[in-house]
């Protein structure tokens, strides 16, 4: 106060003068309740099968660190560019923002980062190289994910792939208008650059047998997908002009000459059926009709993809099942169908479709594509002793172990939910289970340490860099715990359409584009960042007792003065603060 | 935007006698963060007087002068003029008074000082009753609200102080609350850089007097803003209104249901209040529109 030229002597005769500090009063003793900073798991992360740490990525992006945000995704997911395009985004269904205005475009964010962020490979390489070697059979998302995470844990990994190119259904199934192949190749190159060896054109069971793999490698992960098409199971399936969907898509990808100039019927309601229909339109078919035996709500394909198919001119007939394929001179000429109604739920929980007798009708057809389901081709496991379930998939435990010591399995071939993200999740779990197996650790116990809530995924961030990953994986943030008074309602930014349907059907160009920078910034700002401290300072600013201090990596409490009012905890927009102690 | 150092500096000390969750403490703390070291504070009787000193110990790290109840404004004006006579430049003079000291007891002297456009900032910490003497109603207490002296609810509406302030055509006046701390600090920053009389009306939650859980005090201030009950705006030269925060527009019921002083409100009371709030908001929006 030396700038004021008043001395105590000037004032003393007039009035009493306080010079001491109130800090001698330890008012913190008024209460034993004190705040604790505990970062939590965001609901979107709980919903993401891969276990992406979405809220943390949004936080880093909000600070301008897009590369850091991409790194957060890559911590868990080897294929952000793929998932950012084709994932069924269950993360968004659990997004808290949905209760406030509308869910965050998380998938668009993942794609934006994969397309625009940069990674430093040297930094991501494992520091140690362990001696136990692991073989992976099949290079679909499950196999690639297992390989990626194993190599990051320090294990040398070799992937064996029957086809000429790696990627599984991502390469040979999902069409390029949804997943451009350069995006996929870039992500596979990245996995290779980390040290994963991929041997293509090598079919296990034919080129190399499983027994010799077992001898050479200390652990195996089997993820051969489900590529055997199931028949429709009606008369006339052997007619010329009837094809299986998976084979059709593969042939198109391989560039085989296919022209469909007239009427195509696609049987099924999943991703494969929708894609077959959309590809058929691109291959010249004038009239494409999907017939599906349940109703629109039960269709397993993604709503937005169904809408695209419809806008591209695909007709969808629901509650319709094939009864017989009719041919002339051994060639398809029509398909006899029957109307269905929905009954009680069946074993899968969906209503059972029941034929309405007498409702048969005939649709003319030149080509019938069956896309009613696929099952794994597990012939090569015949002498391995690995047990196969009644449904024809590899029997595994929660942590992907089979009944044979040292052999693990995941993805579509072990009956996983048939989505890319779930395949990746099983690959992650497999990698971790193999690590525990090879290092003699108790898998169940280890998994529980890193498991995200009660979900199917574990946090590799917590496994690989525990010093920077402190969020509590066992608690999440319900909407009611957020302080939404700190936010404003804002419109959701969706990915733009870059091809109109009538142009889209002329080729295989990508139909949906990336968010632009401005749109992305709005979504980044809009995300609440549930459970992640954004260092917004609100708690610090609101404390009436000047008891929160800012330090390098966050905030601390002055216990001597904190009166335990809990303003900080109640006001935190993101539910980061808990009040500990007893009253 | 404030600099990081400005945000982190403190001119208030821990160990004060404020109730847990006290809104006066936080509000004063935020204001002083912006005004900084070169500030002289004038305090008159009120909660802030109890909090700011406990003889011979002081909460404030800046000089502070305790004056009489009805003369916060002229005391500050006097100090401000004395500094000028001595040739001291760039020292902020801040008069702090409660709603009692502003709406009721100090109104006449504030009016005089404002009329002369004396150079100081007047901060009204409005917790809507005489709280430190035991929750007696003031002319700031909202209609039908419970206090010790209005057990059946106060008759008459809360005085519209900002209208009176507007009539003085001060260079700067603003409403603030700790519930929106950045808005508050930006306004103080503006006030600091304007010469003449600046008036800051702060709605200050009081867990004790509002009969409310102490953890809800900041949240109640946020609710007051987001429900449009306490709009945040600036008033330049007494005529130009600018709304500084677009409220979410949540029902006013959310604000009153966490406070015991509103507990006796019937559904029709709530409805009437909602109507009042909506009308006042419309009026403000109209005024703000014509000012751009
Ligand atoms: C047309 C279509 C569209 C789809 N669209 C979506 C979508 O939009 N979103 C979504 O989430 N999911 C979609 N899916 C599902 C998704 O592609 C699969 O669930 C996922 O690819 C399964 O991964 P996987 O690794 O288990 O198996 P796959 O991807 O099938 O990979 C298995 C790999 O193993 C190889 N292999 C098989 N046998 C052997 C052997 N004996 N030796 C060596 N290699 C072998 C195969 O060649 C293949 O490369 C779609 C599927 C299809 C068919
Ligand atoms: S992988 Fe799928 S569920 Fe997970 S964050 Fe990406 S879009 Fe969401
Ligand atoms: S608001 Fe953000 S952090 Fe919260 S659930 Fe949605 S995406 Fe996740
Ligand atoms: S209020 Fe802000 S700074 Fe404090 S814990 Fe919550 S997010 Fe972090
Ligand atoms: S706001 Fe301050 S006094 Fe209240 S509980 Fe938090 S740290 Fe303690």
Short mmCIF file of N, CA, C and O and ligand atoms in Angstrom, two decimals, chain A residues 41-45 53-56 58-59 91-92 94-98 102-106 109 476-477 482 523-524 526-532 574, ligand 3:
data_model
loop_
_atom_site.label_atom_id
_atom_site.label_comp_id
_atom_site.label_asym_id
_atom_site.label_seq_id
_atom_site.Cartn_x
_atom_site.Cartn_y
_atom_site.Cartn_z
N UNK A 41 -16.08 -41.06 -16.22
CA UNK A 41 -16.23 -41.59 -17.58
C UNK A 41 -17.50 -41.03 -18.19
O UNK A 41 -18.57 -41.14 -17.60
N UNK A 42 -17.39 -40.45 -19.37
CA UNK A 42 -18.57 -39.86 -20.00
C UNK A 42 -19.49 -40.96 -20.51
O UNK A 42 -19.03 -42.03 -20.89
N UNK A 43 -20.82 -40.72 -20.52
CA UNK A 43 -21.75 -41.77 -20.99
C UNK A 43 -21.49 -42.18 -22.44
O UNK A 43 -21.70 -43.34 -22.80
N UNK A 44 -21.04 -41.24 -23.26
CA UNK A 44 -20.76 -41.59 -24.66
C UNK A 44 -19.67 -42.65 -24.72
O UNK A 44 -19.72 -43.57 -25.52
N UNK A 45 -18.69 -42.52 -23.83
CA UNK A 45 -17.61 -43.52 -23.80
C UNK A 45 -18.16 -44.87 -23.38
O UNK A 45 -17.73 -45.91 -23.88
N UNK A 53 -12.28 -42.44 -25.62
CA UNK A 53 -12.38 -41.44 -24.55
C UNK A 53 -12.82 -40.11 -25.18
O UNK A 53 -12.05 -39.16 -25.29
N UNK A 54 -14.10 -40.07 -25.55
CA UNK A 54 -14.64 -38.99 -26.37
C UNK A 54 -14.58 -37.63 -25.68
O UNK A 54 -14.17 -36.63 -26.27
N UNK A 55 -14.97 -37.61 -24.41
CA UNK A 55 -15.04 -36.35 -23.71
C UNK A 55 -13.66 -35.71 -23.60
O UNK A 55 -13.47 -34.50 -23.80
N UNK A 56 -12.65 -36.52 -23.35
CA UNK A 56 -11.28 -36.02 -23.27
C UNK A 56 -10.81 -35.50 -24.63
O UNK A 56 -10.16 -34.45 -24.72
N UNK A 58 -12.71 -34.28 -26.97
CA UNK A 58 -13.39 -33.01 -27.21
C UNK A 58 -12.72 -31.90 -26.40
O UNK A 58 -12.60 -30.76 -26.86
N UNK A 59 -12.31 -32.23 -25.20
CA UNK A 59 -11.65 -31.21 -24.38
C UNK A 59 -10.36 -30.73 -25.05
O UNK A 59 -10.13 -29.53 -25.20
N UNK A 91 -22.55 -44.47 -29.32
CA UNK A 91 -22.09 -43.41 -28.42
C UNK A 91 -23.10 -42.27 -28.40
O UNK A 91 -23.40 -41.72 -27.35
N UNK A 92 -23.62 -41.94 -29.57
CA UNK A 92 -24.51 -40.78 -29.68
C UNK A 92 -25.87 -41.05 -29.01
O UNK A 92 -26.52 -40.13 -28.54
N UNK A 94 -26.24 -42.46 -26.21
CA UNK A 94 -26.12 -42.22 -24.77
C UNK A 94 -25.65 -40.81 -24.46
O UNK A 94 -25.47 -40.46 -23.30
N UNK A 95 -25.44 -40.01 -25.48
CA UNK A 95 -24.89 -38.66 -25.27
C UNK A 95 -25.82 -37.82 -24.39
O UNK A 95 -27.01 -37.70 -24.65
N UNK A 96 -25.26 -37.22 -23.35
CA UNK A 96 -26.04 -36.38 -22.44
C UNK A 96 -26.66 -35.17 -23.12
O UNK A 96 -27.70 -34.68 -22.71
N UNK A 97 -26.00 -34.69 -24.14
CA UNK A 97 -26.48 -33.48 -24.80
C UNK A 97 -27.86 -33.71 -25.44
O UNK A 97 -28.63 -32.77 -25.65
N UNK A 98 -28.16 -34.98 -25.70
CA UNK A 98 -29.45 -35.35 -26.28
C UNK A 98 -30.61 -34.88 -25.39
O UNK A 98 -31.67 -34.50 -25.88
N UNK A 102 -29.71 -31.71 -28.81
CA UNK A 102 -29.58 -32.97 -29.54
C UNK A 102 -28.16 -33.50 -29.38
O UNK A 102 -27.25 -32.73 -29.06
N UNK A 103 -28.01 -34.81 -29.59
CA UNK A 103 -26.73 -35.44 -29.31
C UNK A 103 -25.62 -34.82 -30.15
O UNK A 103 -25.86 -34.22 -31.19
N UNK A 104 -24.41 -34.98 -29.68
CA UNK A 104 -23.24 -34.43 -30.38
C UNK A 104 -22.93 -35.33 -31.58
O UNK A 104 -23.09 -36.55 -31.52
N UNK A 105 -22.46 -34.74 -32.65
CA UNK A 105 -22.05 -35.51 -33.82
C UNK A 105 -20.67 -36.11 -33.56
O UNK A 105 -19.65 -35.63 -34.06
N UNK A 106 -20.66 -37.16 -32.76
CA UNK A 106 -19.40 -37.76 -32.32
C UNK A 106 -18.70 -38.46 -33.48
O UNK A 106 -17.49 -38.35 -33.66
N UNK A 109 -16.98 -36.13 -35.60
CA UNK A 109 -15.77 -35.64 -34.94
C UNK A 109 -14.62 -36.62 -35.14
O UNK A 109 -13.50 -36.25 -35.50
N UNK A 476 -19.77 -42.86 -13.90
CA UNK A 476 -20.11 -42.07 -15.08
C UNK A 476 -20.91 -40.85 -14.64
O UNK A 476 -21.11 -40.62 -13.45
N UNK A 477 -21.35 -40.06 -15.62
CA UNK A 477 -21.99 -38.79 -15.32
C UNK A 477 -23.42 -38.78 -15.87
O UNK A 477 -23.63 -38.57 -17.05
N UNK A 482 -25.08 -32.90 -14.28
CA UNK A 482 -24.42 -31.79 -14.96
C UNK A 482 -25.08 -30.50 -14.51
O UNK A 482 -26.26 -30.50 -14.16
N UNK A 523 -19.45 -27.94 -32.95
CA UNK A 523 -19.73 -29.19 -32.24
C UNK A 523 -18.75 -29.37 -31.06
O UNK A 523 -19.13 -29.83 -29.99
N UNK A 524 -17.51 -29.00 -31.29
CA UNK A 524 -16.49 -29.12 -30.24
C UNK A 524 -16.90 -28.26 -29.04
O UNK A 524 -16.80 -28.67 -27.89
N UNK A 526 -19.97 -27.28 -28.42
CA UNK A 526 -21.26 -27.71 -27.91
C UNK A 526 -21.15 -28.88 -26.93
O UNK A 526 -21.91 -28.98 -25.97
N UNK A 527 -20.20 -29.76 -27.15
CA UNK A 527 -20.05 -30.93 -26.25
C UNK A 527 -19.83 -30.45 -24.82
O UNK A 527 -19.05 -29.56 -24.56
N UNK A 528 -20.55 -31.07 -23.88
CA UNK A 528 -20.43 -30.71 -22.46
C UNK A 528 -19.06 -31.10 -21.88
O UNK A 528 -18.64 -30.58 -20.88
N UNK A 529 -18.42 -32.09 -22.46
CA UNK A 529 -17.19 -32.69 -21.91
C UNK A 529 -17.50 -33.32 -20.53
O UNK A 529 -16.83 -33.02 -19.52
N UNK A 530 -18.52 -34.14 -20.49
CA UNK A 530 -18.99 -34.75 -19.25
C UNK A 530 -17.86 -35.45 -18.50
O UNK A 530 -17.17 -36.28 -19.07
N UNK A 531 -17.70 -35.09 -17.25
CA UNK A 531 -16.74 -35.79 -16.39
C UNK A 531 -15.29 -35.38 -16.58
O UNK A 531 -14.42 -35.83 -15.85
N UNK A 532 -15.03 -34.52 -17.56
CA UNK A 532 -13.65 -34.08 -17.80
C UNK A 532 -13.49 -32.63 -17.34
O UNK A 532 -14.29 -31.78 -17.73
N UNK A 574 -19.58 -29.99 -15.24
CA UNK A 574 -19.26 -31.32 -15.77
C UNK A 574 -19.20 -32.44 -14.73
O UNK A 574 -18.67 -33.50 -15.00
S1 LIG C 3 -21.99 -34.08 -24.26
FE1 LIG C 3 -19.96 -34.65 -25.02
S2 LIG C 3 -18.98 -35.74 -23.30
FE2 LIG C 3 -21.16 -35.58 -22.81
S3 LIG C 3 -22.01 -37.52 -23.51
FE3 LIG C 3 -22.24 -36.07 -25.22
S4 LIG C 3 -20.38 -36.29 -26.45
FE4 LIG C 3 -20.03 -37.28 -24.49
#
